[in-house]
CSV table of C-alpha atoms in Angstrom, one decimal:
chain,number,residue,atom,x,y,z
Y,698,MET,CA,30.6,8.5,-1.8
Y,699,THR,CA,33.2,5.9,-1.1
Y,700,GLU,CA,34.0,3.0,-3.4
Y,701,THR,CA,32.7,0.5,-0.7
Y,702,THR,CA,29.1,2.1,-0.9
Y,703,GLN,CA,26.7,-0.5,-2.3
Y,704,LYS,CA,24.3,0.9,-5.0
Y,705,TRP,CA,20.7,-0.4,-5.3
Y,706,ASP,CA,17.6,0.6,-7.3
Y,707,VAL,CA,15.4,0.2,-4.3
Y,708,ALA,CA,16.1,-0.1,-0.6
Y,709,ILE,CA,13.2,-1.2,1.4
Y,710,VAL,CA,13.4,-0.6,5.2
Y,711,GLY,CA,11.3,-3.2,6.9
Y,712,GLY,CA,10.9,-6.9,5.7
Y,713,GLY,CA,7.5,-7.5,7.4
Y,714,MET,CA,4.4,-8.6,5.7
Y,715,VAL,CA,4.2,-5.4,3.5
Y,716,GLY,CA,7.8,-4.7,2.9
Y,717,ALA,CA,8.6,-8.3,1.9
Y,718,ALA,CA,5.7,-8.4,-0.5
Y,719,LEU,CA,6.9,-5.2,-2.1
Y,720,ALA,CA,10.5,-6.5,-2.4
Y,721,SER,CA,9.3,-9.7,-4.0
Y,722,GLY,CA,7.1,-7.9,-6.6
Y,723,LEU,CA,9.8,-5.3,-7.5
Y,724,ALA,CA,12.6,-8.1,-7.8
Y,725,ALA,CA,10.2,-10.0,-10.1
Y,726,GLN,CA,10.0,-6.9,-12.3
Y,727,GLY,CA,13.8,-6.8,-12.5
Y,728,PHE,CA,14.6,-4.1,-10.0
Y,729,GLN,CA,17.8,-4.5,-7.9
Y,730,VAL,CA,16.4,-4.7,-4.3
Y,731,THR,CA,17.8,-4.8,-0.9
Y,732,VAL,CA,15.7,-5.3,2.3
Y,733,LEU,CA,16.8,-4.1,5.7
Y,734,GLU,CA,15.2,-6.0,8.5
Y,735,LYS,CA,15.8,-6.1,12.3
Y,736,GLN,CA,15.6,-9.9,12.5
Y,737,GLU,CA,14.8,-12.8,10.2
Y,738,PRO,CA,11.3,-14.4,10.9
Y,739,ALA,CA,11.4,-17.6,12.8
Y,740,GLU,CA,11.2,-20.9,11.2
Y,741,PHE,CA,7.6,-22.3,11.0
Y,742,VAL,CA,6.9,-25.1,13.5
Y,743,ALA,CA,3.8,-27.2,12.5
Y,744,GLU,CA,3.1,-28.2,16.1
Y,745,SER,CA,3.2,-24.7,17.5
Y,746,ASP,CA,0.3,-22.8,19.0
Y,747,PRO,CA,-1.0,-20.0,16.7
Y,748,ASP,CA,0.6,-16.6,16.6
Y,749,ILE,CA,-1.5,-14.1,18.6
Y,750,ARG,CA,-1.3,-11.6,15.7
Y,751,ILE,CA,-3.8,-12.6,12.9
Y,752,SER,CA,-4.5,-11.0,9.6
Y,753,ALA,CA,-7.9,-11.3,7.8
Y,754,LEU,CA,-6.7,-11.4,4.1
Y,755,GLY,CA,-9.3,-10.3,1.6
Y,756,ALA,CA,-9.5,-11.7,-2.0
Y,757,SER,CA,-7.4,-9.1,-3.6
Y,758,SER,CA,-4.5,-9.7,-1.0
Y,759,VAL,CA,-4.6,-13.4,-1.7
Y,760,ASP,CA,-4.5,-12.6,-5.5
Y,761,LEU,CA,-1.4,-10.5,-4.9
Y,762,LEU,CA,0.3,-13.3,-2.9
Y,763,LYS,CA,-0.6,-15.8,-5.7
Y,764,GLN,CA,1.0,-13.6,-8.3
Y,765,LEU,CA,4.2,-13.4,-5.9
Y,766,GLU,CA,4.2,-17.2,-5.8
Y,767,VAL,CA,3.9,-16.9,-1.9
Y,768,TRP,CA,0.3,-18.2,-1.4
Y,769,PRO,CA,1.2,-22.0,-1.9
Y,770,ARG,CA,3.8,-21.5,0.9
Y,771,VAL,CA,1.2,-20.0,3.2
Y,772,GLN,CA,-1.2,-22.9,2.6
Y,773,ALA,CA,1.6,-25.5,3.1
Y,774,MET,CA,2.0,-23.9,6.6
Y,775,ARG,CA,-1.3,-22.8,8.0
Y,776,SER,CA,-4.3,-20.6,6.9
Y,777,ALA,CA,-8.1,-20.9,7.6
Y,778,PRO,CA,-10.7,-19.7,5.0
Y,779,TYR,CA,-13.7,-17.8,6.3
Y,780,ARG,CA,-17.0,-17.8,4.1
Y,781,LYS,CA,-19.3,-15.8,6.4
Y,782,LEU,CA,-19.1,-12.5,8.3
Y,783,GLU,CA,-21.8,-11.4,10.7
Y,784,THR,CA,-22.1,-8.2,12.8
Y,785,TRP,CA,-24.7,-7.2,15.3
Y,786,GLU,CA,-25.6,-5.1,18.4
Y,787,TRP,CA,-29.2,-6.3,18.8
Y,788,GLN,CA,-29.9,-9.8,17.7
Y,789,THR,CA,-32.8,-8.5,15.8
Y,790,ALA,CA,-30.5,-6.2,13.8
Y,791,GLN,CA,-27.9,-8.6,12.5
Y,792,VAL,CA,-26.0,-8.0,9.2
Y,793,GLY,CA,-24.5,-11.1,7.5
Y,794,PHE,CA,-22.3,-11.4,4.5
Y,795,ASP,CA,-21.5,-14.6,2.8
Y,796,ALA,CA,-19.1,-15.7,-0.1
Y,797,ALA,CA,-21.9,-17.4,-2.0
Y,798,SER,CA,-23.7,-14.2,-2.5
Y,799,LEU,CA,-20.7,-12.9,-4.5
Y,800,GLY,CA,-20.1,-16.2,-6.2
Y,801,LEU,CA,-16.8,-16.6,-4.4
Y,802,PRO,CA,-15.5,-19.8,-2.8
Y,803,GLU,CA,-14.6,-17.8,0.4
Y,804,LEU,CA,-14.4,-14.1,1.6
Y,805,GLY,CA,-10.8,-14.5,2.6
Y,806,PHE,CA,-8.4,-16.2,4.9
Y,807,MET,CA,-7.3,-15.9,8.5
Y,808,VAL,CA,-3.4,-16.2,8.4
Y,809,GLU,CA,-1.0,-15.7,11.3
Y,810,ASN,CA,1.3,-12.8,10.7
Y,811,SER,CA,4.3,-15.0,11.5
Y,812,VAL,CA,3.3,-17.5,8.9
Y,813,LEU,CA,2.8,-14.8,6.3
Y,814,GLN,CA,6.1,-13.2,6.9
Y,815,ARG,CA,7.9,-16.6,6.9
Y,816,ALA,CA,6.3,-17.5,3.6
Y,817,LEU,CA,7.4,-14.2,2.0
Y,818,TRP,CA,10.9,-14.5,3.4
Y,819,GLN,CA,11.3,-18.0,1.9
Y,820,ARG,CA,10.2,-16.5,-1.5
Y,821,LEU,CA,12.7,-13.7,-1.1
Y,822,GLN,CA,15.6,-16.2,-0.5
Y,823,GLN,CA,14.8,-17.7,-3.9
Y,824,GLN,CA,14.9,-14.4,-5.7
Y,825,GLU,CA,17.7,-11.9,-6.4
Y,826,VAL,CA,17.0,-9.8,-3.3
Y,827,ALA,CA,19.8,-8.9,-0.9
Y,828,LEU,CA,18.5,-9.6,2.6
Y,829,LYS,CA,20.3,-7.7,5.2
Y,830,THR,CA,19.5,-8.8,8.7
Y,831,PRO,CA,20.0,-7.9,11.5
Y,832,ALA,CA,20.1,-4.4,10.1
Y,833,ARG,CA,19.2,-1.1,11.7
Y,834,LEU,CA,19.0,2.1,9.8
Y,835,GLN,CA,21.0,5.0,11.5
Y,836,THR,CA,21.0,7.9,9.0
Y,837,LEU,CA,19.2,8.8,5.8
Y,838,GLN,CA,20.3,11.6,3.6
Y,839,ALA,CA,19.3,12.9,0.1
Y,840,CYS,CA,22.3,12.4,-2.1
Y,841,ASN,CA,23.3,12.1,-5.8
Y,842,GLY,CA,19.8,11.6,-7.3
Y,843,GLY,CA,18.8,9.2,-4.5
Y,844,TRP,CA,19.5,8.6,-0.8
Y,845,ALA,CA,22.6,7.6,1.2
Y,846,LEU,CA,21.7,5.2,4.1
Y,847,THR,CA,24.1,4.4,6.9
Y,848,LEU,CA,23.5,1.2,9.0
Y,849,ALA,CA,24.1,0.8,12.8
Y,850,ASP,CA,27.1,-1.4,11.9
Y,851,GLY,CA,28.7,1.3,9.7
Y,852,GLU,CA,27.7,-0.1,6.4
Y,853,LYS,CA,26.8,2.4,3.7
Y,854,LEU,CA,24.3,2.1,0.9
Y,855,HIS,CA,22.9,4.3,-1.9
Y,856,ALA,CA,19.5,3.7,-3.4
Y,857,ARG,CA,17.6,5.6,-6.1
Y,858,LEU,CA,14.5,4.8,-4.1
Y,859,VAL,CA,14.1,4.3,-0.4
Y,860,VAL,CA,10.8,2.8,0.7
Y,861,GLY,CA,9.7,3.0,4.4
Y,862,ALA,CA,7.9,-0.3,5.2
Y,863,ASP,CA,8.9,-0.1,8.8
Y,864,GLY,CA,5.5,0.3,10.6
Y,865,ALA,CA,3.6,2.8,12.5
Y,866,SER,CA,6.6,4.3,14.2
Y,867,SER,CA,8.5,4.5,10.9
Y,868,GLN,CA,12.1,5.6,11.2
Y,869,VAL,CA,12.2,6.3,7.5
Y,870,ARG,CA,9.2,8.7,7.9
Y,871,GLN,CA,10.9,10.4,10.8
Y,872,LEU,CA,14.4,10.8,9.3
Y,873,ALA,CA,12.8,12.1,6.1
Y,874,GLY,CA,10.9,14.8,8.2
Y,875,ILE,CA,7.4,13.6,7.0
Y,876,GLY,CA,4.7,14.6,9.5
Y,877,ILE,CA,1.7,12.7,10.6
Y,878,ARG,CA,-1.9,13.5,11.7
Y,879,GLY,CA,-3.8,11.4,13.9
Y,880,TRP,CA,-5.1,10.5,17.5
Y,881,ASN,CA,-5.3,7.8,20.0
Y,882,TYR,CA,-8.7,6.1,20.4
Y,883,ALA,CA,-10.3,5.9,23.9
Y,884,GLN,CA,-10.0,2.1,23.6
Y,885,ALA,CA,-7.3,-0.6,23.6
Y,886,CYS,CA,-7.6,-4.1,22.1
Y,887,MET,CA,-6.7,-7.5,23.3
Y,888,LEU,CA,-6.1,-10.5,21.2
Y,889,ILE,CA,-6.6,-14.0,22.7
Y,890,SER,CA,-5.7,-17.4,21.2
Y,891,VAL,CA,-8.2,-20.0,22.3
Y,892,ARG,CA,-9.0,-23.6,21.9
Y,893,CYS,CA,-12.7,-24.3,21.1
Y,894,GLU,CA,-14.6,-27.1,22.4
Y,895,HIS,CA,-16.3,-27.5,18.9
Y,896,ASP,CA,-15.0,-27.0,15.5
Y,897,ALA,CA,-14.4,-23.2,14.9
Y,898,GLY,CA,-16.3,-23.2,11.6
Y,899,ASP,CA,-15.8,-20.7,8.8
Y,900,CYS,CA,-17.9,-17.7,10.2
Y,901,THR,CA,-16.2,-14.6,11.6
Y,902,TRP,CA,-18.4,-12.5,13.8
Y,903,GLN,CA,-18.4,-9.2,15.7
Y,904,HIS,CA,-20.8,-8.2,18.5
Y,905,PHE,CA,-21.0,-4.6,19.6
Y,906,THR,CA,-21.4,-4.0,23.3
Y,907,PRO,CA,-21.5,-0.6,25.3
Y,908,THR,CA,-17.8,-1.1,26.2
Y,909,GLY,CA,-16.6,-2.0,22.8
Y,910,PRO,CA,-16.8,-4.9,20.2
Y,911,ARG,CA,-16.1,-8.5,20.8
Y,912,ALA,CA,-15.0,-10.5,17.8
Y,913,PHE,CA,-14.3,-14.1,16.8
Y,914,LEU,CA,-11.9,-15.2,14.1
Y,915,PRO,CA,-11.9,-19.0,13.3
Y,916,LEU,CA,-8.5,-20.5,12.8
Y,917,PHE,CA,-7.4,-24.1,12.2
Y,918,ASN,CA,-7.9,-27.4,14.1
Y,919,GLY,CA,-10.2,-26.1,16.6
Y,920,TRP,CA,-8.3,-23.0,17.3
Y,921,ALA,CA,-9.7,-19.4,17.1
Y,922,SER,CA,-8.7,-15.9,17.9
Y,923,LEU,CA,-10.9,-13.6,20.0
Y,924,VAL,CA,-10.7,-9.8,19.8
Y,925,TRP,CA,-11.8,-7.7,22.8
Y,926,TYR,CA,-12.1,-4.0,22.7
Y,927,ASP,CA,-12.4,-2.1,26.0
Y,928,SER,CA,-11.0,0.9,27.9
Y,929,PRO,CA,-7.2,0.8,28.3
Y,930,ALA,CA,-7.6,0.3,32.1
Y,931,ARG,CA,-9.9,-2.7,31.6
Y,932,ILE,CA,-7.6,-4.2,29.0
Y,933,ARG,CA,-4.7,-3.8,31.4
Y,934,GLN,CA,-6.7,-5.6,34.1
Y,935,LEU,CA,-7.5,-8.4,31.7
Y,936,GLN,CA,-3.9,-8.7,30.7
Y,937,ALA,CA,-2.8,-9.2,34.4
Y,938,MET,CA,-5.2,-12.2,34.8
Y,939,SER,CA,-4.3,-15.8,34.8
Y,940,MET,CA,-5.7,-17.8,31.8
Y,941,ALA,CA,-8.2,-19.4,34.2
Y,942,GLN,CA,-9.4,-16.0,35.3
Y,943,LEU,CA,-9.5,-14.8,31.7
Y,944,ALA,CA,-11.6,-17.8,30.8
Y,945,GLU,CA,-14.2,-16.8,33.4
Y,946,GLU,CA,-14.3,-13.2,32.0
Y,947,ILE,CA,-14.7,-14.5,28.4
Y,948,LYS,CA,-17.6,-16.6,29.6
Y,949,THR,CA,-19.3,-13.7,31.2
Y,950,HIS,CA,-18.7,-11.0,28.4
Y,951,PHE,CA,-18.7,-12.9,25.1
Y,952,PRO,CA,-22.1,-13.9,23.5
Y,953,ALA,CA,-23.3,-17.5,24.2
Y,954,ARG,CA,-22.8,-18.5,20.7
Y,955,LEU,CA,-19.0,-18.7,21.4
Y,956,GLY,CA,-19.4,-21.9,23.3
Y,957,LYS,CA,-16.8,-23.1,25.8
Y,958,VAL,CA,-13.3,-22.0,25.0
Y,959,THR,CA,-9.9,-22.3,26.7
Y,960,PRO,CA,-7.6,-19.3,26.4
Y,961,VAL,CA,-3.9,-20.2,25.8
Y,962,ALA,CA,-2.2,-16.8,25.1
Y,963,ALA,CA,-3.0,-13.1,25.0
Y,964,GLY,CA,-1.6,-9.9,24.0
Y,965,SER,CA,-2.7,-6.3,23.8
Y,966,PHE,CA,-2.1,-3.0,22.1
Y,967,PRO,CA,-3.4,0.6,22.1
Y,968,LEU,CA,-5.6,1.7,19.2
Y,969,VAL,CA,-4.0,4.6,17.2
Y,970,ARG,CA,-4.9,6.4,14.0
Y,971,ARG,CA,-2.1,7.9,12.1
Y,972,HIS,CA,-1.9,9.2,8.5
Y,973,ALA,CA,1.4,10.7,6.9
Y,974,THR,CA,0.9,14.2,5.7
Y,975,ARG,CA,2.4,12.8,2.5
Y,976,TYR,CA,3.5,9.4,1.1
Y,977,VAL,CA,6.4,10.5,-1.0
Y,978,LEU,CA,9.4,12.8,-1.5
Y,979,PRO,CA,11.9,12.6,-4.4
Y,980,GLY,CA,13.3,9.1,-4.3
Y,981,LEU,CA,11.3,8.1,-1.2
Y,982,ALA,CA,7.9,6.5,-0.6
Y,983,LEU,CA,6.0,5.1,2.4
Y,984,VAL,CA,3.8,2.0,2.3
Y,985,GLY,CA,1.5,0.2,4.9
Y,986,ASP,CA,1.5,1.2,8.5
Y,987,ALA,CA,4.4,3.7,7.8
Y,988,ALA,CA,1.9,5.7,5.8
Y,989,HIS,CA,-1.3,5.1,7.5
Y,990,THR,CA,-2.7,3.0,10.5
Y,991,ILE,CA,-6.4,2.2,10.9
Y,992,ASN,CA,-8.7,1.1,13.6
Y,993,PRO,CA,-8.5,-2.7,13.2
Y,994,LEU,CA,-12.3,-3.1,13.5
Y,995,ALA,CA,-12.7,-5.0,10.2
Y,996,GLY,CA,-9.1,-6.3,9.9
Y,997,GLN,CA,-8.3,-4.1,6.9
Y,998,GLY,CA,-4.8,-3.0,7.9
Y,999,VAL,CA,-2.7,-5.5,5.9
Y,1000,ASN,CA,-5.2,-5.4,3.0
Y,1001,LEU,CA,-4.6,-1.7,2.6
Y,1002,GLY,CA,-0.9,-2.3,2.8
Y,1003,TYR,CA,-1.1,-4.8,0.0
Y,1004,ARG,CA,-3.1,-2.3,-2.1
Y,1005,ASP,CA,-0.3,0.2,-1.6
Y,1006,VAL,CA,2.2,-2.5,-2.7
Y,1007,ASP,CA,0.2,-3.3,-5.9
Y,1008,ALA,CA,-0.1,0.4,-6.7
Y,1009,LEU,CA,3.6,1.2,-6.1
Y,1010,ILE,CA,4.8,-1.8,-8.2
Y,1011,ASP,CA,2.4,-0.8,-11.1
Y,1012,THR,CA,3.6,2.9,-10.9
Y,1013,LEU,CA,7.2,2.1,-11.0
Y,1014,THR,CA,7.0,-0.6,-13.6
Y,1015,ALA,CA,4.8,1.5,-16.0
Y,1016,SER,CA,7.1,4.6,-15.5
Y,1017,ARG,CA,10.3,2.6,-16.2
Y,1018,GLU,CA,8.7,1.1,-19.5
Y,1019,ARG,CA,8.1,4.7,-20.6
Y,1020,ALA,CA,11.7,5.5,-20.0
Y,1021,GLU,CA,10.9,8.1,-17.3
Y,1022,ASP,CA,12.8,8.7,-14.2
Y,1023,TRP,CA,10.8,6.2,-12.1
Y,1024,ALA,CA,12.2,7.4,-8.7
Y,1025,SER,CA,11.3,11.1,-9.3
Y,1026,GLU,CA,8.7,12.8,-7.2
Y,1027,ARG,CA,6.5,13.5,-10.3
Y,1028,VAL,CA,6.2,9.6,-10.7
Y,1029,LEU,CA,5.8,8.8,-7.1
Y,1030,LEU,CA,3.1,11.3,-6.7
Y,1031,ARG,CA,1.0,9.1,-9.1
Y,1032,TYR,CA,1.3,6.3,-6.4
Y,1033,GLN,CA,0.3,8.9,-3.7
Y,1034,ARG,CA,-2.7,10.0,-5.7
Y,1035,SER,CA,-3.8,6.4,-6.3
Y,1036,ARG,CA,-3.7,5.4,-2.6
Y,1037,HIS,CA,-4.3,8.5,-0.5
Y,1038,THR,CA,-8.1,8.7,-1.1
Y,1039,ASP,CA,-8.7,5.0,-0.7
Y,1040,ASN,CA,-6.8,4.9,2.5
Y,1041,LEU,CA,-8.4,8.0,3.9
Y,1042,LEU,CA,-11.9,6.6,2.9
Y,1043,MET,CA,-11.2,3.3,4.7
Y,1044,GLN,CA,-9.8,5.1,7.8
Y,1045,SER,CA,-12.9,7.4,7.9
Y,1046,GLY,CA,-15.4,4.6,7.3
Y,1047,MET,CA,-13.9,2.6,10.2
Y,1048,ASP,CA,-13.9,5.7,12.4
Y,1049,LEU,CA,-17.6,6.4,11.5
Y,1050,PHE,CA,-18.4,2.8,12.4
Y,1051,TYR,CA,-16.4,3.0,15.6
Y,1052,PHE,CA,-17.8,6.2,16.9
Y,1053,ALA,CA,-21.4,5.4,15.9
Y,1054,PHE,CA,-21.2,2.3,17.9
Y,1055,SER,CA,-19.2,3.8,20.8
Y,1056,THR,CA,-22.0,6.3,21.7
Y,1057,GLN,CA,-24.6,5.0,24.1
Y,1058,ALA,CA,-27.3,7.7,23.6
Y,1059,ALA,CA,-30.6,5.9,23.2
Y,1060,PRO,CA,-31.7,7.7,19.9
Y,1061,LEU,CA,-28.4,6.8,18.2
Y,1062,ARG,CA,-28.6,3.2,19.4
Y,1063,ILE,CA,-31.9,2.9,17.8
Y,1064,LEU,CA,-30.8,4.7,14.7
Y,1065,ARG,CA,-27.6,2.4,14.1
Y,1066,ASN,CA,-29.6,-0.7,14.6
Y,1067,LEU,CA,-32.2,0.5,12.2
Y,1068,GLY,CA,-29.2,1.1,9.9
Y,1069,LEU,CA,-28.0,-2.4,10.4
Y,1070,MET,CA,-31.5,-3.8,9.6
Y,1071,ALA,CA,-31.7,-1.6,6.4
Y,1072,ALA,CA,-28.2,-2.8,5.4
Y,1073,GLU,CA,-29.2,-6.4,5.8
Y,1074,ARG,CA,-32.1,-5.9,3.5
Y,1075,SER,CA,-30.3,-3.8,0.9
Y,1076,GLY,CA,-29.0,-6.5,-1.3
Y,1077,VAL,CA,-27.1,-4.8,-4.0
Y,1078,LEU,CA,-25.6,-2.1,-1.7
Y,1079,LYS,CA,-24.6,-4.7,0.9
Y,1080,ARG,CA,-22.7,-6.7,-1.8
Y,1081,GLN,CA,-21.0,-3.5,-3.2
Y,1082,ALA,CA,-19.8,-2.7,0.3
Y,1083,LEU,CA,-18.4,-6.1,0.8
Y,1084,ARG,CA,-16.8,-6.1,-2.8
Y,1085,TYR,CA,-15.0,-2.8,-1.8
Y,1086,ALA,CA,-13.8,-4.1,1.6
Y,1087,LEU,CA,-12.5,-7.3,-0.2
Y,1088,GLY,CA,-10.7,-5.2,-2.8
Y,1089,LEU,CA,-12.7,-6.6,-5.7
């Protein structure tokens, strides 16, 4: 190793919503952290239209952001609380959740991904974190009780722990030789930013149809986000339409309760399930989408990522306090054990829901709607399911 090689406790590859949160939490615990990110998030512009990409943050995610001193920054920009959640296929078989039933002021907040990333970045700039941007990882090799990283510009780093927080196509995961299991769903998803004729309110809802769910996410100042699941071919067709044509399609295919909306922007992506065969190696860990992607049916992706962050910070901090080798595989396996089952459970739960509602056989349609009716009347069970989803 040359004299010019920079040495770090932790090198986090990916400074998005999950990687930046992990960097902030570890820096607050006294770890020497560097973050490698392709590009710094854009400055927030108050008059701008909302980002197409929205995250539904549950109570535990908001708590983490409060601990990181990031949440006030989010609120100073833009966020929208949601207090009710409704889902149905038949109008007579509707399940509703509300914050009051759990004694909470809200179930969570809708936050634009760009706002969340910018707020985290602002916090990192105040902390002792080395932000390297634009930075692209080129090679990764196990070396001297840690990992040697070479960047595209030739810069060399050494870290006791490398964390892959670089998304579903994680380069860290690939360079480390960690495999994945998964599949592509038979559907794609379209996100549409719309202006509502009336106030968007504080209820998020999801209507199951034979071709896929239609969802409504209330935002700020009369803005909302629509989520349209359908076959990849149909989503491509919608993506090619003008906003005026898309408005007509929305009017035809979304429930009447939506009211009149004006689409302003849209984007689409395929639905993919991925789960890394392992989350850790000696001196290396995966978090968020690098470790697991999930059907976005209930907006749980970023919340699972934040549970990973919480668990990894706790694991490393507790291990260091016990004077253990906190970057060792033995320690990192504790993190893997604490998160693998929860992530698998949430993935499988979303898949069960997805496949149950994707099948149009009449007996199953009747069964699933009877199930929704039973869920609506189950009181305690319904509240427990909601508490789990919110991470309470």
